[in-house]
Amino acid sequence: RKEVEQDPGPFNVPEGATVAFNCTYSNSASQSFFWYRQDCRKEPKLLMSVYSSGNEDGRFTAQLNRASQYISLLIRDSKLSDSATYLCVVNMMEYGNKLVFGAGTILRVKS
Amino acid sequence: DTAVSQTPKYLVTQMGNDKSIKCEQNLGHDTMYWYKQDSKKFLKIMFSYNNKELIINETVPNRFSPKSPDKAHLNLHINSLELGDSAVYFCASSRFRDRRLNTEAFFGQGTRLTVV
């Protein structure tokens, strides 16, 4: 089983749509979780951290389910500029850093 | 000011050559990483250093040798380059996690290595 698994997509959605991405991780001791965004030929950039209580940043909502070892990202009111690859990232170490990336989910928002 | 900078941005070289990629961060972070992103776009961790000490070495061939002269720098030297080494190499840095902090990583712009 891969350490971090994501549906690669692509997800093709119209502007204004709501889209959700899921991610599962293998190590139950993992403590830190993130969503990153990567545009074509660019470096990954932090979109948001994922907290146990769930968190929201504008149109973006992240959820964590520790029992199921599952992370989600919800994007509401999609914009053309949201088109990118979304990477689920898990710190596999309880103490220290080993940031493992999922393979990424491609989102294409169309007008 | 660029937080994590790596040079060069592009590197084209012949098989069998030796090359180095340099990385510097000005964020005051303790931990630095090298990641490889292959043609399938999968980002795979190669090495992690904390305060100049190697923490993670993910079954990378011995031809790859990281060097950390201080905690703000992590360079990557590659010997006897092979065609399969062609990829984008990203340097990143983060704070060291101590169970309480959420330690997101910040990435450099990447070095696109092409071996011909």
CSV table of C-alpha atoms in Angstrom, one decimal:
chain,number,residue,atom,x,y,z
A,1,ARG,CA,0.0,0.0,0.0
A,2,LYS,CA,1.3,3.5,-0.9
A,3,GLU,CA,2.0,5.8,2.0
A,4,VAL,CA,-0.3,8.5,0.6
A,5,GLU,CA,-2.9,7.8,-2.0
A,6,GLN,CA,-5.0,10.1,-4.1
A,7,ASP,CA,-7.3,9.8,-7.1
A,8,PRO,CA,-5.2,11.2,-10.0
A,9,GLY,CA,-8.2,12.6,-11.8
A,10,PRO,CA,-8.4,14.6,-13.9
A,11,PHE,CA,-11.5,16.3,-12.5
A,12,ASN,CA,-13.0,18.5,-15.2
A,13,VAL,CA,-15.6,20.9,-13.8
A,14,PRO,CA,-17.3,24.1,-14.9
A,15,GLU,CA,-16.7,27.4,-13.2
A,16,GLY,CA,-18.8,27.8,-10.1
A,17,ALA,CA,-18.9,24.0,-9.3
A,18,THR,CA,-18.0,22.5,-6.0
A,19,VAL,CA,-15.4,19.7,-6.2
A,20,ALA,CA,-14.0,17.4,-3.5
A,21,PHE,CA,-10.7,15.6,-3.4
A,22,ASN,CA,-9.9,12.7,-1.1
A,23,CYS,CA,-6.6,11.3,0.2
A,24,THR,CA,-5.8,8.3,2.4
A,25,TYR,CA,-2.6,7.7,4.4
A,26,SER,CA,-1.0,4.5,5.7
A,27,ASN,CA,0.7,5.5,9.0
A,28,SER,CA,-1.7,6.0,11.9
A,29,ALA,CA,1.0,7.8,13.9
A,30,SER,CA,1.1,10.6,11.4
A,31,GLN,CA,0.5,14.0,13.0
A,32,SER,CA,0.7,16.7,10.4
A,33,PHE,CA,-1.3,17.0,7.2
A,34,PHE,CA,-1.3,19.5,4.4
A,35,TRP,CA,-2.8,20.3,1.0
A,36,TYR,CA,-0.4,21.8,-1.6
A,37,ARG,CA,-1.1,23.2,-5.0
A,38,GLN,CA,1.3,22.8,-7.9
A,39,ASP,CA,0.9,24.7,-11.2
A,40,CYS,CA,2.5,23.4,-14.4
A,41,ARG,CA,6.3,23.7,-14.3
A,42,LYS,CA,6.3,25.4,-10.9
A,43,GLU,CA,7.2,24.4,-7.4
A,44,PRO,CA,4.5,23.1,-4.9
A,45,LYS,CA,3.0,25.7,-2.7
A,46,LEU,CA,1.2,25.3,0.5
A,47,LEU,CA,-2.6,25.7,0.1
A,48,MET,CA,-3.6,24.9,3.7
A,49,SER,CA,-2.7,22.9,6.7
A,50,VAL,CA,-5.3,20.3,7.9
A,51,TYR,CA,-6.3,20.3,11.5
A,52,SER,CA,-8.2,17.7,13.5
A,53,SER,CA,-11.1,20.1,13.9
A,54,GLY,CA,-11.3,20.8,10.2
A,55,ASN,CA,-10.5,24.2,8.8
A,56,GLU,CA,-11.7,26.6,6.2
A,57,ASP,CA,-10.0,29.3,4.2
A,58,GLY,CA,-12.3,31.2,2.0
A,59,ARG,CA,-13.6,28.8,-0.7
A,60,PHE,CA,-11.4,25.9,0.6
A,61,THR,CA,-12.3,23.5,3.4
A,62,ALA,CA,-10.1,20.7,4.6
A,63,GLN,CA,-11.2,17.8,6.8
A,64,LEU,CA,-9.3,15.1,8.7
A,65,ASN,CA,-10.7,11.8,9.7
A,66,ARG,CA,-8.0,10.0,11.9
A,67,ALA,CA,-10.1,6.9,12.4
A,68,SER,CA,-10.3,6.3,8.7
A,69,GLN,CA,-6.9,7.8,8.0
A,70,TYR,CA,-8.5,10.1,5.4
A,71,ILE,CA,-8.1,13.7,4.4
A,72,SER,CA,-10.4,15.7,2.2
A,73,LEU,CA,-10.3,19.1,0.4
A,74,LEU,CA,-13.5,20.8,-0.8
A,75,ILE,CA,-13.4,23.7,-3.2
A,76,ARG,CA,-16.5,25.7,-3.6
A,77,ASP,CA,-17.4,28.1,-6.4
A,78,SER,CA,-14.5,26.9,-8.6
A,79,LYS,CA,-12.5,29.6,-10.5
A,80,LEU,CA,-10.5,29.1,-13.7
A,81,SER,CA,-7.5,30.0,-11.7
A,82,ASP,CA,-8.1,26.9,-9.4
A,83,SER,CA,-6.9,24.7,-12.3
A,84,ALA,CA,-3.8,23.0,-11.0
A,85,THR,CA,-2.6,19.7,-9.4
A,86,TYR,CA,-3.5,19.3,-5.7
A,87,LEU,CA,-1.1,17.4,-3.6
A,88,CYS,CA,-2.0,15.7,-0.3
A,89,VAL,CA,1.0,15.7,2.0
A,90,VAL,CA,1.5,13.8,5.3
A,91,ASN,CA,4.3,14.0,7.8
A,92,MET,CA,4.9,10.4,8.4
A,93,MET,CA,7.0,11.0,11.6
A,94,GLU,CA,5.6,11.6,15.0
A,95,TYR,CA,8.8,13.4,16.0
A,96,GLY,CA,10.7,15.0,13.1
A,97,ASN,CA,9.9,15.5,9.5
A,98,LYS,CA,9.3,13.1,6.7
A,99,LEU,CA,6.9,14.9,4.4
A,100,VAL,CA,5.4,12.3,1.9
A,101,PHE,CA,3.5,13.5,-1.1
A,102,GLY,CA,0.6,11.8,-2.8
A,103,ALA,CA,0.7,11.6,-6.6
A,104,GLY,CA,-1.6,14.6,-6.9
A,105,THR,CA,-5.1,15.2,-8.3
A,106,ILE,CA,-5.5,17.2,-11.5
A,107,LEU,CA,-8.2,19.8,-11.5
A,108,ARG,CA,-9.3,21.5,-14.7
A,109,VAL,CA,-11.9,24.3,-14.3
A,110,LYS,CA,-13.6,25.3,-17.6
A,111,SER,CA,-15.7,28.3,-18.6
B,1,ASP,CA,13.8,38.1,-1.0
B,2,THR,CA,13.5,34.5,-2.2
B,3,ALA,CA,13.0,32.2,0.8
B,4,VAL,CA,14.4,29.0,-0.7
B,5,SER,CA,16.6,29.4,-3.7
B,6,GLN,CA,18.3,26.8,-5.8
B,7,THR,CA,20.7,27.0,-8.7
B,8,PRO,CA,20.9,26.3,-11.5
B,9,LYS,CA,17.3,26.4,-12.8
B,10,TYR,CA,18.2,24.4,-15.8
B,11,LEU,CA,21.0,21.9,-16.3
B,12,VAL,CA,21.6,19.9,-19.5
B,13,THR,CA,24.6,17.6,-19.4
B,14,GLN,CA,25.9,14.4,-20.9
B,15,MET,CA,25.8,10.9,-19.5
B,16,GLY,CA,28.7,10.1,-17.2
B,17,ASN,CA,29.3,13.7,-16.1
B,18,ASP,CA,29.3,14.9,-12.5
B,19,LYS,CA,27.1,17.9,-11.5
B,20,SER,CA,26.0,19.8,-8.4
B,21,ILE,CA,22.8,21.7,-7.5
B,22,LYS,CA,23.0,24.2,-4.7
B,23,CYS,CA,20.2,25.2,-2.3
B,24,GLU,CA,20.0,28.0,0.3
B,25,GLN,CA,17.2,29.0,2.6
B,26,ASN,CA,16.8,32.3,4.5
B,27,LEU,CA,13.9,31.2,6.7
B,28,GLY,CA,15.9,30.1,9.7
B,29,HIS,CA,14.6,26.6,9.3
B,30,ASP,CA,16.3,23.6,10.8
B,31,THR,CA,15.3,21.0,8.3
B,32,MET,CA,16.1,20.8,4.5
B,33,TYR,CA,15.1,18.3,1.9
B,34,TRP,CA,15.7,17.2,-1.6
B,35,TYR,CA,12.8,15.8,-3.7
B,36,LYS,CA,12.8,14.4,-7.2
B,37,GLN,CA,9.9,14.9,-9.5
B,38,ASP,CA,10.0,12.5,-12.4
B,39,SER,CA,8.2,12.6,-15.8
B,40,LYS,CA,5.1,11.1,-14.2
B,41,LYS,CA,5.0,14.2,-11.8
B,42,PHE,CA,5.4,12.1,-8.7
B,43,LEU,CA,7.3,14.0,-6.0
B,44,LYS,CA,9.5,11.6,-4.1
B,45,ILE,CA,11.6,12.5,-1.1
B,46,MET,CA,15.3,11.7,-1.5
B,47,PHE,CA,17.1,13.2,1.6
B,48,SER,CA,16.3,15.1,4.7
B,49,TYR,CA,18.8,17.0,6.9
B,50,ASN,CA,18.2,18.4,10.3
B,51,ASN,CA,20.8,20.9,11.6
B,52,LYS,CA,23.4,19.5,9.1
B,53,GLU,CA,22.7,15.9,10.1
B,54,LEU,CA,21.3,13.4,7.6
B,55,ILE,CA,17.9,12.1,8.9
B,56,ILE,CA,16.4,10.5,5.9
B,57,ASN,CA,18.0,8.7,3.0
B,58,GLU,CA,15.3,7.1,0.9
B,59,THR,CA,17.2,4.3,-1.0
B,60,VAL,CA,18.8,6.7,-3.3
B,61,PRO,CA,21.8,5.4,-5.4
B,62,ASN,CA,25.2,6.2,-3.9
B,63,ARG,CA,25.9,8.4,-6.9
B,64,PHE,CA,23.8,11.0,-5.2
B,65,SER,CA,25.6,12.7,-2.3
B,66,PRO,CA,24.0,15.5,-0.3
B,67,LYS,CA,26.2,17.9,1.6
B,68,SER,CA,25.1,20.4,4.2
B,69,PRO,CA,27.8,22.9,5.2
B,70,ASP,CA,25.5,24.7,7.5
B,71,LYS,CA,21.8,24.5,8.3
B,72,ALA,CA,20.9,27.2,5.7
B,73,HIS,CA,22.5,25.2,2.8
B,74,LEU,CA,21.9,21.8,1.3
B,75,ASN,CA,23.7,20.9,-1.9
B,76,LEU,CA,23.3,17.8,-4.1
B,77,HIS,CA,26.1,16.3,-6.0
B,78,ILE,CA,25.5,13.7,-8.6
B,79,ASN,CA,28.2,11.5,-10.0
B,80,SER,CA,28.2,9.5,-13.3
B,81,LEU,CA,24.9,10.9,-14.5
B,82,GLU,CA,22.5,8.5,-16.2
B,83,LEU,CA,19.6,9.1,-18.5
B,84,GLY,CA,17.2,8.0,-15.8
B,85,ASP,CA,18.4,10.9,-13.6
B,86,SER,CA,16.5,13.4,-15.8
B,87,ALA,CA,13.9,15.0,-13.6
B,88,VAL,CA,13.1,18.1,-11.7
B,89,TYR,CA,14.9,18.3,-8.4
B,90,PHE,CA,13.3,20.4,-5.7
B,91,CYS,CA,14.9,21.7,-2.5
B,92,ALA,CA,12.7,22.5,0.4
B,93,SER,CA,13.0,23.6,4.0
B,94,SER,CA,10.8,23.5,7.1
B,95,ARG,CA,11.0,23.8,10.9
B,96,PHE,CA,11.7,20.7,12.8
B,97,ARG,CA,8.6,19.1,14.2
B,98,ASP,CA,8.5,18.6,18.0
B,99,ARG,CA,5.0,17.2,18.3
B,100,ARG,CA,3.4,20.6,18.7
B,101,LEU,CA,4.2,22.5,15.6
B,102,ASN,CA,2.8,22.0,12.2
B,103,THR,CA,5.8,22.1,9.9
B,104,GLU,CA,4.9,22.9,6.3
B,105,ALA,CA,7.7,22.8,3.8
B,106,PHE,CA,8.7,25.7,1.5
B,107,PHE,CA,10.1,24.8,-1.9
B,108,GLY,CA,12.6,26.3,-4.2
B,109,GLN,CA,11.8,26.8,-7.9
B,110,GLY,CA,13.3,23.5,-8.9
B,111,THR,CA,16.2,22.5,-11.1
B,112,ARG,CA,15.3,20.8,-14.4
B,113,LEU,CA,18.0,18.3,-15.1
B,114,THR,CA,18.2,16.8,-18.5
B,115,VAL,CA,20.8,14.1,-19.2
B,116,VAL,CA,21.6,13.4,-22.8
